Structures are given as structure tokens and as C-alpha cells.
mmCIF file of C-alpha atoms in Angstrom:
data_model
loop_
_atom_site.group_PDB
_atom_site.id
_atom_site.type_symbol
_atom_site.label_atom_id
_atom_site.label_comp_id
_atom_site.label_asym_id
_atom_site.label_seq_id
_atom_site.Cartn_x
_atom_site.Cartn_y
_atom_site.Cartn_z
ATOM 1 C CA UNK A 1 -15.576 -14.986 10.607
ATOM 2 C CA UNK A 2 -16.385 -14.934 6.798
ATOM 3 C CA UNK A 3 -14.219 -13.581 4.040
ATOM 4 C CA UNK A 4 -16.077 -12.446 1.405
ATOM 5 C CA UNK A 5 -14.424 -11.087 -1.983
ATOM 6 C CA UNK A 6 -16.198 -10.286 -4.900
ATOM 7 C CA UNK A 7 -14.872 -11.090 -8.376
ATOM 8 C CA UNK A 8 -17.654 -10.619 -10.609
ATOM 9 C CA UNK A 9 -16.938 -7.761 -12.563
ATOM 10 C CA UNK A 10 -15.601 -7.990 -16.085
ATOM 11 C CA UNK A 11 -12.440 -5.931 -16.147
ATOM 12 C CA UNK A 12 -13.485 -3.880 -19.209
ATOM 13 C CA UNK A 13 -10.471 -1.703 -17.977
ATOM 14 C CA UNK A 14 -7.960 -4.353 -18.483
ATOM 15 C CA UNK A 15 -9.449 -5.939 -22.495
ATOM 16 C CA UNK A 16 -8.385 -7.952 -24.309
ATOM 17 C CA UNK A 17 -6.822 -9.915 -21.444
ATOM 18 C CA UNK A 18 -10.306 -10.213 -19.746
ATOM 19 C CA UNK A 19 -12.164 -11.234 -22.544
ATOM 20 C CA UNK A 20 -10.458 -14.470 -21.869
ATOM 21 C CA UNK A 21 -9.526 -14.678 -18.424
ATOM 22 C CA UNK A 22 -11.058 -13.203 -15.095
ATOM 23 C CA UNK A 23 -9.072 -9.737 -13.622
ATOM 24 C CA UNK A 24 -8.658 -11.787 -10.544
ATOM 25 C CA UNK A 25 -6.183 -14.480 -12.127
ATOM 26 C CA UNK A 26 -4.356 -12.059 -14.117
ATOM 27 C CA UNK A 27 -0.697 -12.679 -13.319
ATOM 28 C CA UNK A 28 0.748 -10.669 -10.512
ATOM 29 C CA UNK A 29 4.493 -10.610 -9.576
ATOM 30 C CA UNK A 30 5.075 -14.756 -10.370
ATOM 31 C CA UNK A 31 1.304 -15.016 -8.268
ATOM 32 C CA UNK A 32 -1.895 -14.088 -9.190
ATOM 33 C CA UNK A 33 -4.319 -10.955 -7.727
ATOM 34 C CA UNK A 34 -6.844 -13.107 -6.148
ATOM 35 C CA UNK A 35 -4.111 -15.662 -4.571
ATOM 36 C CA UNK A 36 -2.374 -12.463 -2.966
ATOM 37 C CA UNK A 37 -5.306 -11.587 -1.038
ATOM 38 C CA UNK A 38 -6.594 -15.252 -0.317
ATOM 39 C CA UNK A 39 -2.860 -15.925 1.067
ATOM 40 C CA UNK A 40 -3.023 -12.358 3.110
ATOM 41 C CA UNK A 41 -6.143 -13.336 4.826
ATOM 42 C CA UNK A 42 -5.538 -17.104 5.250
ATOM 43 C CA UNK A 43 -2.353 -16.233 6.890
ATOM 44 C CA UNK A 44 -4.395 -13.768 9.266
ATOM 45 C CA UNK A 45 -6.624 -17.213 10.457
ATOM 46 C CA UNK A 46 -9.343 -16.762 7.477
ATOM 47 C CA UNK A 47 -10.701 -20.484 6.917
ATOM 48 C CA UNK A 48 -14.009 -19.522 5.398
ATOM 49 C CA UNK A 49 -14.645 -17.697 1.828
ATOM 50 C CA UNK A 50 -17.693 -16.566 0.198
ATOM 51 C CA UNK A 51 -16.294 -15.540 -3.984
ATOM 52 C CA UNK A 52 -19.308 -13.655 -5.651
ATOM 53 C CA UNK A 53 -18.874 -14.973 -9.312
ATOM 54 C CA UNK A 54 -20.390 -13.857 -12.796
ATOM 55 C CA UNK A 55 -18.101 -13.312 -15.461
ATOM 56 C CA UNK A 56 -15.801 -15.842 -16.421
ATOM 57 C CA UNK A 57 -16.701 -17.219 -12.808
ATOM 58 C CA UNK A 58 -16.293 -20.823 -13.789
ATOM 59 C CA UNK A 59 -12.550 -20.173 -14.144
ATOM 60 C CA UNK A 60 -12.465 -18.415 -10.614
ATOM 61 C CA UNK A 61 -14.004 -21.902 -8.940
ATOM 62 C CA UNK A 62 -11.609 -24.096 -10.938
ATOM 63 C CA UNK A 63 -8.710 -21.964 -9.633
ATOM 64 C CA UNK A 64 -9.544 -21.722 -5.861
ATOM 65 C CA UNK A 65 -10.902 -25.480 -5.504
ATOM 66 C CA UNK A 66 -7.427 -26.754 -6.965
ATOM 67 C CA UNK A 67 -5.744 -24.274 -5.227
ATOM 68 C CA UNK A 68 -7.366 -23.788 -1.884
ATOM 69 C CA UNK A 69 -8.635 -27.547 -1.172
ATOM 70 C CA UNK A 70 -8.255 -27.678 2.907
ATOM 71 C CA UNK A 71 -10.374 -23.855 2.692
ATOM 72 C CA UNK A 72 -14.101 -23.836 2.514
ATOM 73 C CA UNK A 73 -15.081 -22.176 0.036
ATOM 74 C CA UNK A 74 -18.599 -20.797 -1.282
ATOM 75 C CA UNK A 75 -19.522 -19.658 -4.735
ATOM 76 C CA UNK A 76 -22.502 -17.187 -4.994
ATOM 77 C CA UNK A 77 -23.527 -16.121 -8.410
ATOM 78 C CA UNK A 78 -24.161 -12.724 -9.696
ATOM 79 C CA UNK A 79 -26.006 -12.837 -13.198
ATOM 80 C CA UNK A 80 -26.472 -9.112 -13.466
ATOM 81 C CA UNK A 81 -23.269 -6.725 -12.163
ATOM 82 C CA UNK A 82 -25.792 -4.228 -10.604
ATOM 83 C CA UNK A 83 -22.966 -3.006 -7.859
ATOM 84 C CA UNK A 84 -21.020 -3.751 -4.742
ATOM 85 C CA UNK A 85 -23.806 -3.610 -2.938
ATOM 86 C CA UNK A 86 -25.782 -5.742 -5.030
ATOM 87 C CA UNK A 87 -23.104 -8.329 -5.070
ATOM 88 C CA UNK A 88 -22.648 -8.229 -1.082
ATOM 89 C CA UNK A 89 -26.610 -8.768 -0.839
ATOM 90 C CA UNK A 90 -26.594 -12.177 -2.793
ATOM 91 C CA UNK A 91 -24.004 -13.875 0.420
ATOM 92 C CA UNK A 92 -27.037 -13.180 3.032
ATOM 93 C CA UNK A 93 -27.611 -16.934 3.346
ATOM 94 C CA UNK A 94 -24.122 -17.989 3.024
ATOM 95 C CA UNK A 95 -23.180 -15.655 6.028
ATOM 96 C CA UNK A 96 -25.909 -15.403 8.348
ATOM 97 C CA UNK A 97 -25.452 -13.665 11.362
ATOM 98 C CA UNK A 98 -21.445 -14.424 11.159
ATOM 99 C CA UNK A 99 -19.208 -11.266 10.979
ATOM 100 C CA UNK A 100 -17.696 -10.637 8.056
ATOM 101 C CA UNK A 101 -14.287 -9.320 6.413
ATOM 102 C CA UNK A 102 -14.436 -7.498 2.496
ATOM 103 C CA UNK A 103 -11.971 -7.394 0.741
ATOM 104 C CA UNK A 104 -12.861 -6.339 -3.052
ATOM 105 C CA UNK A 105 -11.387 -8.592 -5.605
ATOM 106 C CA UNK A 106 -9.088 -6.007 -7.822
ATOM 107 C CA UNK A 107 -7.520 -4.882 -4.856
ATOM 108 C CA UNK A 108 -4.627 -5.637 -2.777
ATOM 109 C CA UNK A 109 -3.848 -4.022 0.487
ATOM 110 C CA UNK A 110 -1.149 -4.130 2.545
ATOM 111 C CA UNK A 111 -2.058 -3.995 6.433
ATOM 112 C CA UNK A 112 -2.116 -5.920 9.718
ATOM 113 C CA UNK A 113 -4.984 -7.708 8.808
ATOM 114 C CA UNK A 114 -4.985 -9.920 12.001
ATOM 115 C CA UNK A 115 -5.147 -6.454 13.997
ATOM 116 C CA UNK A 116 -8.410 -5.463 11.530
ATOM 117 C CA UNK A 117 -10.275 -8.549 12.376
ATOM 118 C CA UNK A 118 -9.559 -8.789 16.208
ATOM 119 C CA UNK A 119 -11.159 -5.061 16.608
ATOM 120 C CA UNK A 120 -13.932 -4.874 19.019
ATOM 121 C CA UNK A 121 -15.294 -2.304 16.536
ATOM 122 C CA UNK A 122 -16.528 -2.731 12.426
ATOM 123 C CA UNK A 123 -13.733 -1.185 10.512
ATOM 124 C CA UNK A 124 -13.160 0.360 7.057
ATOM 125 C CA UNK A 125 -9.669 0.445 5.359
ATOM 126 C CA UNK A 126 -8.541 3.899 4.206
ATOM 127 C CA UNK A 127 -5.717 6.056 3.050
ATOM 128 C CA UNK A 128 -5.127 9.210 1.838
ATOM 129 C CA UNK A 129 -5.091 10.241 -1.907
ATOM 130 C CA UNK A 130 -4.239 13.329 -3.628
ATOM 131 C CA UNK A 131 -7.744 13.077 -5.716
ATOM 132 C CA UNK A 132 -10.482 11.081 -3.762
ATOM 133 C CA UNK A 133 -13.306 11.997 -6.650
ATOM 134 C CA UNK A 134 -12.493 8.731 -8.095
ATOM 135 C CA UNK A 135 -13.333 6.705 -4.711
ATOM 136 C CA UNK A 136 -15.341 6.317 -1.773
ATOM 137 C CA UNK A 137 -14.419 8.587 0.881
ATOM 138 C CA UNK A 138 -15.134 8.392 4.419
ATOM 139 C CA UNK A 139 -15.113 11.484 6.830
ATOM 140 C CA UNK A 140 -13.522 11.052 10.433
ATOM 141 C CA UNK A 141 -13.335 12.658 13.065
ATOM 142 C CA UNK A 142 -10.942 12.990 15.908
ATOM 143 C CA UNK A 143 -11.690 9.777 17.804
ATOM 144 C CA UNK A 144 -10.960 8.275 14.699
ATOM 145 C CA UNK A 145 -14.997 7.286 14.004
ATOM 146 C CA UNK A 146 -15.950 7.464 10.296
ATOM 147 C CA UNK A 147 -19.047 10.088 10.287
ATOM 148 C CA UNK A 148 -19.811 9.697 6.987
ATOM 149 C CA UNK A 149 -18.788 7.980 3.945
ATOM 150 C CA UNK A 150 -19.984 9.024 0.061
ATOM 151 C CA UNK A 151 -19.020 7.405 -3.206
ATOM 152 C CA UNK A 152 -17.411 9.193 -5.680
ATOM 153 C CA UNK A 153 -17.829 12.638 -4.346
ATOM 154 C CA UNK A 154 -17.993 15.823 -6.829
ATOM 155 C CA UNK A 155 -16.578 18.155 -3.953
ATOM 156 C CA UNK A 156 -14.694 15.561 -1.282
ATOM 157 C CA UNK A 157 -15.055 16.788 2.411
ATOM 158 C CA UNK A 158 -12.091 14.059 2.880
ATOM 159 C CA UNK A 159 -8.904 12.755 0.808
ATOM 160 C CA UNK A 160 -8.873 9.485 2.794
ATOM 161 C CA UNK A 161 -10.631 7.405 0.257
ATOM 162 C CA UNK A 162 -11.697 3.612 1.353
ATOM 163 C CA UNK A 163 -9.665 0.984 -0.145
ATOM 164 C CA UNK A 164 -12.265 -1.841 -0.649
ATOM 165 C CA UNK A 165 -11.425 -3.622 3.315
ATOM 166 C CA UNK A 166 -14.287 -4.101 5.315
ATOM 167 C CA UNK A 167 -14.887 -5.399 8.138
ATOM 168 C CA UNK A 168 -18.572 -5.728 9.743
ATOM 169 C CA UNK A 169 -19.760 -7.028 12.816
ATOM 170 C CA UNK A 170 -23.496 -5.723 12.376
ATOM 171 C CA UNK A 171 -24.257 -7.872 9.610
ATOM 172 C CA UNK A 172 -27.722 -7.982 10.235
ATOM 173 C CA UNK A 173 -27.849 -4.477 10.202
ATOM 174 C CA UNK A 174 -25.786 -4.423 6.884
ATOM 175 C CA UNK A 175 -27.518 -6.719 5.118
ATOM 176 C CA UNK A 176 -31.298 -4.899 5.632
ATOM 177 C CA UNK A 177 -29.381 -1.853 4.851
ATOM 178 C CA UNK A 178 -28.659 -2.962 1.506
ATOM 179 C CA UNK A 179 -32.092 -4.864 1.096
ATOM 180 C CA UNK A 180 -33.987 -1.717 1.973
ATOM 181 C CA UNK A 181 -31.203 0.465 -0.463
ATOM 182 C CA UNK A 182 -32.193 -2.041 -3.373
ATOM 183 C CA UNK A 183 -36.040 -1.703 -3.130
ATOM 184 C CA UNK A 184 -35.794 2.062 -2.912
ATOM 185 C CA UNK A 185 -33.789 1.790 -6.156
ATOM 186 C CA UNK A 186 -30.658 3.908 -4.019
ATOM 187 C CA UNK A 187 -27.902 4.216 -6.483
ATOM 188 C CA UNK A 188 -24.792 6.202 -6.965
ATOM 189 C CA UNK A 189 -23.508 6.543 -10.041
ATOM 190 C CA UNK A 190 -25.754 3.930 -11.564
ATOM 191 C CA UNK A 191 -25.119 0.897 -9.132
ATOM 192 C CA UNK A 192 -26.232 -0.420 -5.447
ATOM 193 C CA UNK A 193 -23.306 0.775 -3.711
ATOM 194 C CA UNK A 194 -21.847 -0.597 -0.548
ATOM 195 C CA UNK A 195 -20.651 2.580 -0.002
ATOM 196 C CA UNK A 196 -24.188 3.500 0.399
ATOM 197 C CA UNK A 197 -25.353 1.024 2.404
ATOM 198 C CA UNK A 198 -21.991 2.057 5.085
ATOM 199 C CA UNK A 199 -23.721 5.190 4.989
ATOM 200 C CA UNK A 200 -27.131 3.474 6.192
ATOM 201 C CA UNK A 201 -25.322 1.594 8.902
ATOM 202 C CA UNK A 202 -23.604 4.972 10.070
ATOM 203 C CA UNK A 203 -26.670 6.777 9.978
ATOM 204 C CA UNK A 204 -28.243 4.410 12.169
ATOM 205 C CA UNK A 205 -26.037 3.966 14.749
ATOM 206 C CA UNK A 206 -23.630 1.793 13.795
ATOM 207 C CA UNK A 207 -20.103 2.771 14.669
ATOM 208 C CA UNK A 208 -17.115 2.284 11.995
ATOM 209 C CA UNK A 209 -13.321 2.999 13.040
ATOM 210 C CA UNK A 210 -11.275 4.267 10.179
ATOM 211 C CA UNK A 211 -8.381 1.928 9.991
ATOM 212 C CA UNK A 212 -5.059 3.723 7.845
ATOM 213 C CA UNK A 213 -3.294 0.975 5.687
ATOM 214 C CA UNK A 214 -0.126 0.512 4.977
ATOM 215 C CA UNK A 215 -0.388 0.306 1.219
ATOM 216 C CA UNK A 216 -3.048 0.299 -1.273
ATOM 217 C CA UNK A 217 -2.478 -1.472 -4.678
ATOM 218 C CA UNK A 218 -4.681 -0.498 -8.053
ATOM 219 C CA UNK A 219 -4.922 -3.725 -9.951
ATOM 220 C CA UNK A 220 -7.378 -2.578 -12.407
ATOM 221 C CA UNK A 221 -5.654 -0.761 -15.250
ATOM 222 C CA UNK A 222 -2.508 -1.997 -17.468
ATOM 223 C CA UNK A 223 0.001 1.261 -16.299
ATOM 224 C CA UNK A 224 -1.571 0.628 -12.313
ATOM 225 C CA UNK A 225 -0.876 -3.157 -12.730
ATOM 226 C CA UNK A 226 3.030 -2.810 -14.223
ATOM 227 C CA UNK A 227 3.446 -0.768 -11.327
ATOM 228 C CA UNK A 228 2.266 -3.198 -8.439
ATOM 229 C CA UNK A 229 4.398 -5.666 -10.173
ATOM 230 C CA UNK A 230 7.410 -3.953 -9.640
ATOM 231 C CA UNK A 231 6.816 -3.279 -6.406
ATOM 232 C CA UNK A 232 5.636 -6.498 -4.853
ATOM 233 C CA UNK A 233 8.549 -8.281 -7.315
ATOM 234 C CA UNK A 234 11.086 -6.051 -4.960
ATOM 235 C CA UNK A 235 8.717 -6.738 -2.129
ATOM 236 C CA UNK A 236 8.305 -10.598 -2.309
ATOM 237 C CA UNK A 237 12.273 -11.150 -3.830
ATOM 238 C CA UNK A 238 12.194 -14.357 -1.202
ATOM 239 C CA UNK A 239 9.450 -16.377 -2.595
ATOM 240 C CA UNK A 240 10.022 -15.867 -6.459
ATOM 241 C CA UNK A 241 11.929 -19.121 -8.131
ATOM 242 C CA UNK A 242 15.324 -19.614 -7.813
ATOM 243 C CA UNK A 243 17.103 -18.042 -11.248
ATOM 244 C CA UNK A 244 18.410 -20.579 -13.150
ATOM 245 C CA UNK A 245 21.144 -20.441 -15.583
ATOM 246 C CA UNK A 246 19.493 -19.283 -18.620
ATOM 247 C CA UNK A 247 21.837 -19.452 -22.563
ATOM 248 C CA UNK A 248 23.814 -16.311 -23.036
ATOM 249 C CA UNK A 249 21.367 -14.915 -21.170
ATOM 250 C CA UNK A 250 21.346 -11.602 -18.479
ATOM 251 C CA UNK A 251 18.893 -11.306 -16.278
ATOM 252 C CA UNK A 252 17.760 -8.262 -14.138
ATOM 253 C CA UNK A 253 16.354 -8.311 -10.693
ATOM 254 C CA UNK A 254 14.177 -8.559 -9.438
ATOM 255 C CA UNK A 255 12.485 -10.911 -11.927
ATOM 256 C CA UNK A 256 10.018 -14.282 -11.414
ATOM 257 C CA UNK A 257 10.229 -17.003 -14.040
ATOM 258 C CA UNK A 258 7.429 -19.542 -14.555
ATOM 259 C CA UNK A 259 8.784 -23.503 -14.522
ATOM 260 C CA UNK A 260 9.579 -25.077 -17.791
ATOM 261 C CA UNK A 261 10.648 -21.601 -19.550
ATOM 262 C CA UNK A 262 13.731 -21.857 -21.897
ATOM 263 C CA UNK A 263 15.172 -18.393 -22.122
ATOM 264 C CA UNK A 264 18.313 -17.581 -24.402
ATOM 265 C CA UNK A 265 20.262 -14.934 -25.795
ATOM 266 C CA UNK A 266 18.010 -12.284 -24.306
ATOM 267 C CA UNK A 267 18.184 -9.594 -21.668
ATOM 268 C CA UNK A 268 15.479 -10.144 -18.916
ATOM 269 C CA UNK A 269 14.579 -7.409 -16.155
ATOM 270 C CA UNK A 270 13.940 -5.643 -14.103
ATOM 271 C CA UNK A 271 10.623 -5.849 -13.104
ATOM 272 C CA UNK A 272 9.658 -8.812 -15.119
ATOM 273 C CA UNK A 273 7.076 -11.367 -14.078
ATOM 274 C CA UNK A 274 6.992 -14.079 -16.626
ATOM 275 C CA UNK A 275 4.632 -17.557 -16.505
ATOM 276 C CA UNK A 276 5.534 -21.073 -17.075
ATOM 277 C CA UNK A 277 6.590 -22.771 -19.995
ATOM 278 C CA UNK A 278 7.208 -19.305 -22.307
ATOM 279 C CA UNK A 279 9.910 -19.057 -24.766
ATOM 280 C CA UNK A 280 11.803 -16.073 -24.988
ATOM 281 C CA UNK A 281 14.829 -15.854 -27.802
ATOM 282 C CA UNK A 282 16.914 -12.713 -28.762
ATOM 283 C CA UNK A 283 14.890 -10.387 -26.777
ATOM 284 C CA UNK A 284 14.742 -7.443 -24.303
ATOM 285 C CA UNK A 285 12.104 -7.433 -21.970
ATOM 286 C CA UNK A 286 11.975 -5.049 -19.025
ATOM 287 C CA UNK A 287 8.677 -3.435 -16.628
ATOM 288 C CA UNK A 288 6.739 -6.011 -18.181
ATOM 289 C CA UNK A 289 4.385 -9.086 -17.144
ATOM 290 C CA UNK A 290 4.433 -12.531 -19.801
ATOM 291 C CA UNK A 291 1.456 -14.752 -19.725
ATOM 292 C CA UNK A 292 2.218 -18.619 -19.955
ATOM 293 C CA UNK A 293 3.073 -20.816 -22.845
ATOM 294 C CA UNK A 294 4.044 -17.456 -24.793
ATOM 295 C CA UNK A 295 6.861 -17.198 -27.547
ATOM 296 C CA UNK A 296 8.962 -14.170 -27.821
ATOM 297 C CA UNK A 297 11.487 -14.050 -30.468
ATOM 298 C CA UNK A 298 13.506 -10.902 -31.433
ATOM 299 C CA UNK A 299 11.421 -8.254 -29.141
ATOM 300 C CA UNK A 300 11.867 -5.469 -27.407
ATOM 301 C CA UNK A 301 9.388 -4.838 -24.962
ATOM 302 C CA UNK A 302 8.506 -2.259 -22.105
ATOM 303 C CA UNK A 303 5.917 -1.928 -19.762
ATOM 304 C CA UNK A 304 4.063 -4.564 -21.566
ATOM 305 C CA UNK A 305 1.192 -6.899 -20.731
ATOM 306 C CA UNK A 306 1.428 -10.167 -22.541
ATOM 307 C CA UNK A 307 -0.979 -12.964 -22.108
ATOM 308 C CA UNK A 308 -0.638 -16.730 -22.410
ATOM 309 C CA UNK A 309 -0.488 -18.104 -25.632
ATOM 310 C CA UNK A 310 1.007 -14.923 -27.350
ATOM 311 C CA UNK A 311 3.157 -15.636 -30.133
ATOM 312 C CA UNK A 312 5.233 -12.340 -31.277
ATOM 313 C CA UNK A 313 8.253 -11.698 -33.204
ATOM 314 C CA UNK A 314 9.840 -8.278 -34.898
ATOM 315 C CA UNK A 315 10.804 -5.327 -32.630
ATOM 316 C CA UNK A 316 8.214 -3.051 -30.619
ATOM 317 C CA UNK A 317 8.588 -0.758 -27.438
ATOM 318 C CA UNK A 318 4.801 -1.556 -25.889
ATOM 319 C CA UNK A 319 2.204 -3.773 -26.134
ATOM 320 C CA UNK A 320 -0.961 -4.263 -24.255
ATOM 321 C CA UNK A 321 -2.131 -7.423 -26.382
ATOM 322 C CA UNK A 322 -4.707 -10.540 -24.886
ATOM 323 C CA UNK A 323 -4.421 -14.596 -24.683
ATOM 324 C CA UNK A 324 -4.063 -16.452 -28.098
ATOM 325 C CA UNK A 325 -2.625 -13.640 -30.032
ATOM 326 C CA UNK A 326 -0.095 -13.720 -32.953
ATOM 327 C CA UNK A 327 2.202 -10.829 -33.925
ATOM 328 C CA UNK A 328 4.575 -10.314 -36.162
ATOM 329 C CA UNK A 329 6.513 -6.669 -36.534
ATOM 330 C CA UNK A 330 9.247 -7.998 -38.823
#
């Protein structure tokens, strides 16, 4: 089996911090989005990867290959972001006739995914929302078959929306589905869908279980990211690094510090995620994620996203501010 995660898109919801660095590798409770769900799937037996790359996707390749060296890895290039199912489309050579497991790059689900890829049937990830219009939405029914999935329905028939985990057996079938989709110029709002190529498959007689996760993390906006911090901070409290003994310092759990930070006088936590090598003097800093090789001096910050290289100093409450930035609100 082939995992196959696409991390092409530009992550226009998270600027400035994409402008500079790919959604994928933003900084994620000590770890970083895309290393999450690598680990997740590695850990279920996942040898084989197929990244779909365009923006920024030089940065993607640098990270995995140092990274990941005993995986194998394949880059596929998307110059124009025409859709999921556009990007899915462009790893028909890579995968061939092997089954594959989705898993959409901005994501991060929590779920047996061992369970998912030992199924004898193709499976789609869902869970229930309390307003599906923003998703793709499957309709079950009571065998637990999906009888119909839509993307980003006006009038849901369905609050279990899918949560970007798929896994396919009838790639074949999948991959003229979206071939035949593209040259009939099928979109949904604007873009070759996968969504609408599941729909193909389902209308053809292919059969999809509906498979309920555990937990289903929004990466892609600042107030959804803070939040997934938090809670895989409490979640993954194990792994973080060790707190060291930082000057007149108090800090918070739970909190991950980069290596080669020098922390003093401030008051750190909880819910912090911080990168390596930052400098942090006379400062509060709480529900908030620090970039690397940042300098903090005399801030107060909440439910902030700071990227590397930030230099700020003065008092403030919020920031949402991207790599190679200099403040000062003295």
C-alpha cells in the first residue's frame, strides 16, 4: 500500500506565515503537521509515500528526505492547484494498480489507522459536525455503506462530513473516475474534486464503508491551529523535551521548548509550543506557538502565532505575524 498526502496548496488561510514556509511544516505542538501524520501512518506499517508538491514544495522534499531517509518517498508536482482531485490524478504512474491510503495534508486525524488499512472494504473517514456546509459529506446508511457523498452541500442530507482519510482499493476505478471528471470539466465549487470522483466510484458500483474517527483536527486557520496545539501538547505530554531549569523563570504545562532556547525572567504556559534556539526575556506567553530563532523581550502574548526569525519587543495581547518580522510596541 501507498500513502499519498497532498501538500500543494498555499495556505492563503494561514498568511503571512505561508508566504514563507509551506502549511505542512508549520510548527505543531514541539512537531510539525506533516510529521504528525507521516509518524501516524508509518507507525500503522506505511513504508511508501507519494507528497503532491507545488507551492513552496522544494521545502516539503528537503524536510521529508532529511527526515524520513529509510521511507521511500515520491514527489509529484502540481504546477496549477486545480483541486483534490486534480492533485490525486497526477500520482497515476507513481501508484499503479497498488491500493492506496489519503490522507490530506492540513489535516490530522486521530483513528486506528492500522484497522482502516486492513479493511477488506475502501473506506472514507468521517465524523459528525454541527455544520457540514463547509465539508464533504457522505450519506450512510444502516449497514454502514456510504450512498452518496457531495462537497460542500447548500442543504446537507448528512452532518457526518469526511475528514480528508481515504482509503481505496479500486484504484483503477478511481483514477478513470477522475480522468473522465477532468475532461468533462466536473467541478464543484470551482475545482476537480475528489469528492466528486467518490461519487463516480459509488455510482458505479464501488462500495465505501464509512469509518467514524476518533478525532478530527483543523490545521488550516490561526484560532483552529492554537487549538490543536493545546490539545495534542496535553495529548503528547510524554514526548515533549524534558523542562529544563530556565532563570527566574515559571513555566506552565503543558509546554514544548525547542533545544538551544535561553528563557529568563518570564512566565511560559500553558499551551505553549516554542522552536529551537528562541530567546524569550521578561515576558508572558500563554495559548501561543513561537517559531525558531525568535527574540521576545518584554511581551505579553496570547493565542499568538509567531514565526521564526521574529524579533518583538513592547507589550501586546495577540499577534498573528510571519517569518523575518521585526516589532517593536514600546
Amino acid at each position: 500500500m501507498k500513502a499519498i498526502i497532498p501538500v500543494a496548496g498555499a495556505g492563503t488561510k494561514l498568511r503571512p506565515h505561508t508566504y514563507t514556509q509551506p502549511k505542512a511544516l508549520i510548527p505543531l505542538a514541539g512537531r510539525t503537521i506533516l510529521s504528525i501524520i507521516v509518524d501516524q501512518l508509518v507507525e500503522a506499517g506505511i513504508r511508501e509515500f507519494v507528497f503532491v508538491v507545488g507551492y513552496l514544495g522544494e521545502k516539503i522534499q528537503h524536510y521529508v528526505e532529511k527526515k524520513y531517509p529509510d521511507l521511500t518517498t515520491h514527489f509529484v508536482q502540481q504546477n496549477s492547484r486545480e483541486g483534490t482531485g486534480h492533485a490525486i490524478l497526477l500520482t497515476r504512474d507513481v501508484v499503479a494498480n497498488d491500493e492506496i491510503l489519503i490522507v490530506l495534508g492540513d489535516t490530522i486525524v486521530e483513528t486506528d489507522f492500522k484497522e482502516v488499512i486492513n479493511s477488506q472494504h475502501s473506506v472514507l473517514g468521517v465524523k459528525k459536525v454541527d455544520d457540514p456546509r463547509n465539508f464533504g459529506v457522505a450519506e450512510i446508511s444502516d449497514q454502514n455503506i456510504i450512498t452518496r457523498v457531495v462537497e460542500k452541500p447548500q442543504i446537507p442530507k448528512s452532518n457526518l462530513a469526511l475528514v480528508g482519510m481515504y482509503k481505496i482499493r479500486e484504484t483503477e476505478q478511481l483514477y478513470q473516475c477522475l480522468e473522465d471528471n477532468i475532461r468533462q470539466q466536473v467541478r464543484s465549487h470551482d475545482e476537480f474534486q475528489l469528492t466528486d470522483a467518490l461519487e463516480c466510484m459509488i455510482r458505479h458500483g464501488v462500495q465505501f464503508n464509512a469509518f467514524k474517527v476518533n478525532n478530527w483536527f483543523d490545521c488550516g486557520r490561526k484560532e483552529t491551529l492554537l487549538e490543536t496545539n493545546a490539545i495534542l501538547l496535553k495529548k503528547y505530554k510524554l514526548a515533549t523535551n524534558p523542562v529544563l531549569p530556565y532563570e527566574n523563570t515559571i513555566i506552565i504545562p503543558p509546554v514544548s521548548i525547542g533545544e538551544g532556547c535561553n528563557i529568563k525572567n518570564s512566565i511560559i504556559g500553558p499551551n505553549v509550543a516554542i522552536g529551537d534556539n528562541t530567546v524569550i526575556s521578561y515576558s508572558i506567553v500563554k495559548d501561543s506557538i513561537i517559531g525558531s530563532f525568535s527574540n521576545l523581550y518584554e511581551v505579553v502574548l496570547k493565542s499568538s502565532l509567531i514565526g521564526s526569525d521574529a524579533n518583538i519587543r513592547g507589550l501586546s495581547q495577540s499577534l498573528n505575524i510571519g517569518d523575518n518580522t521585526e516589532i517593536d510596541l514600546g
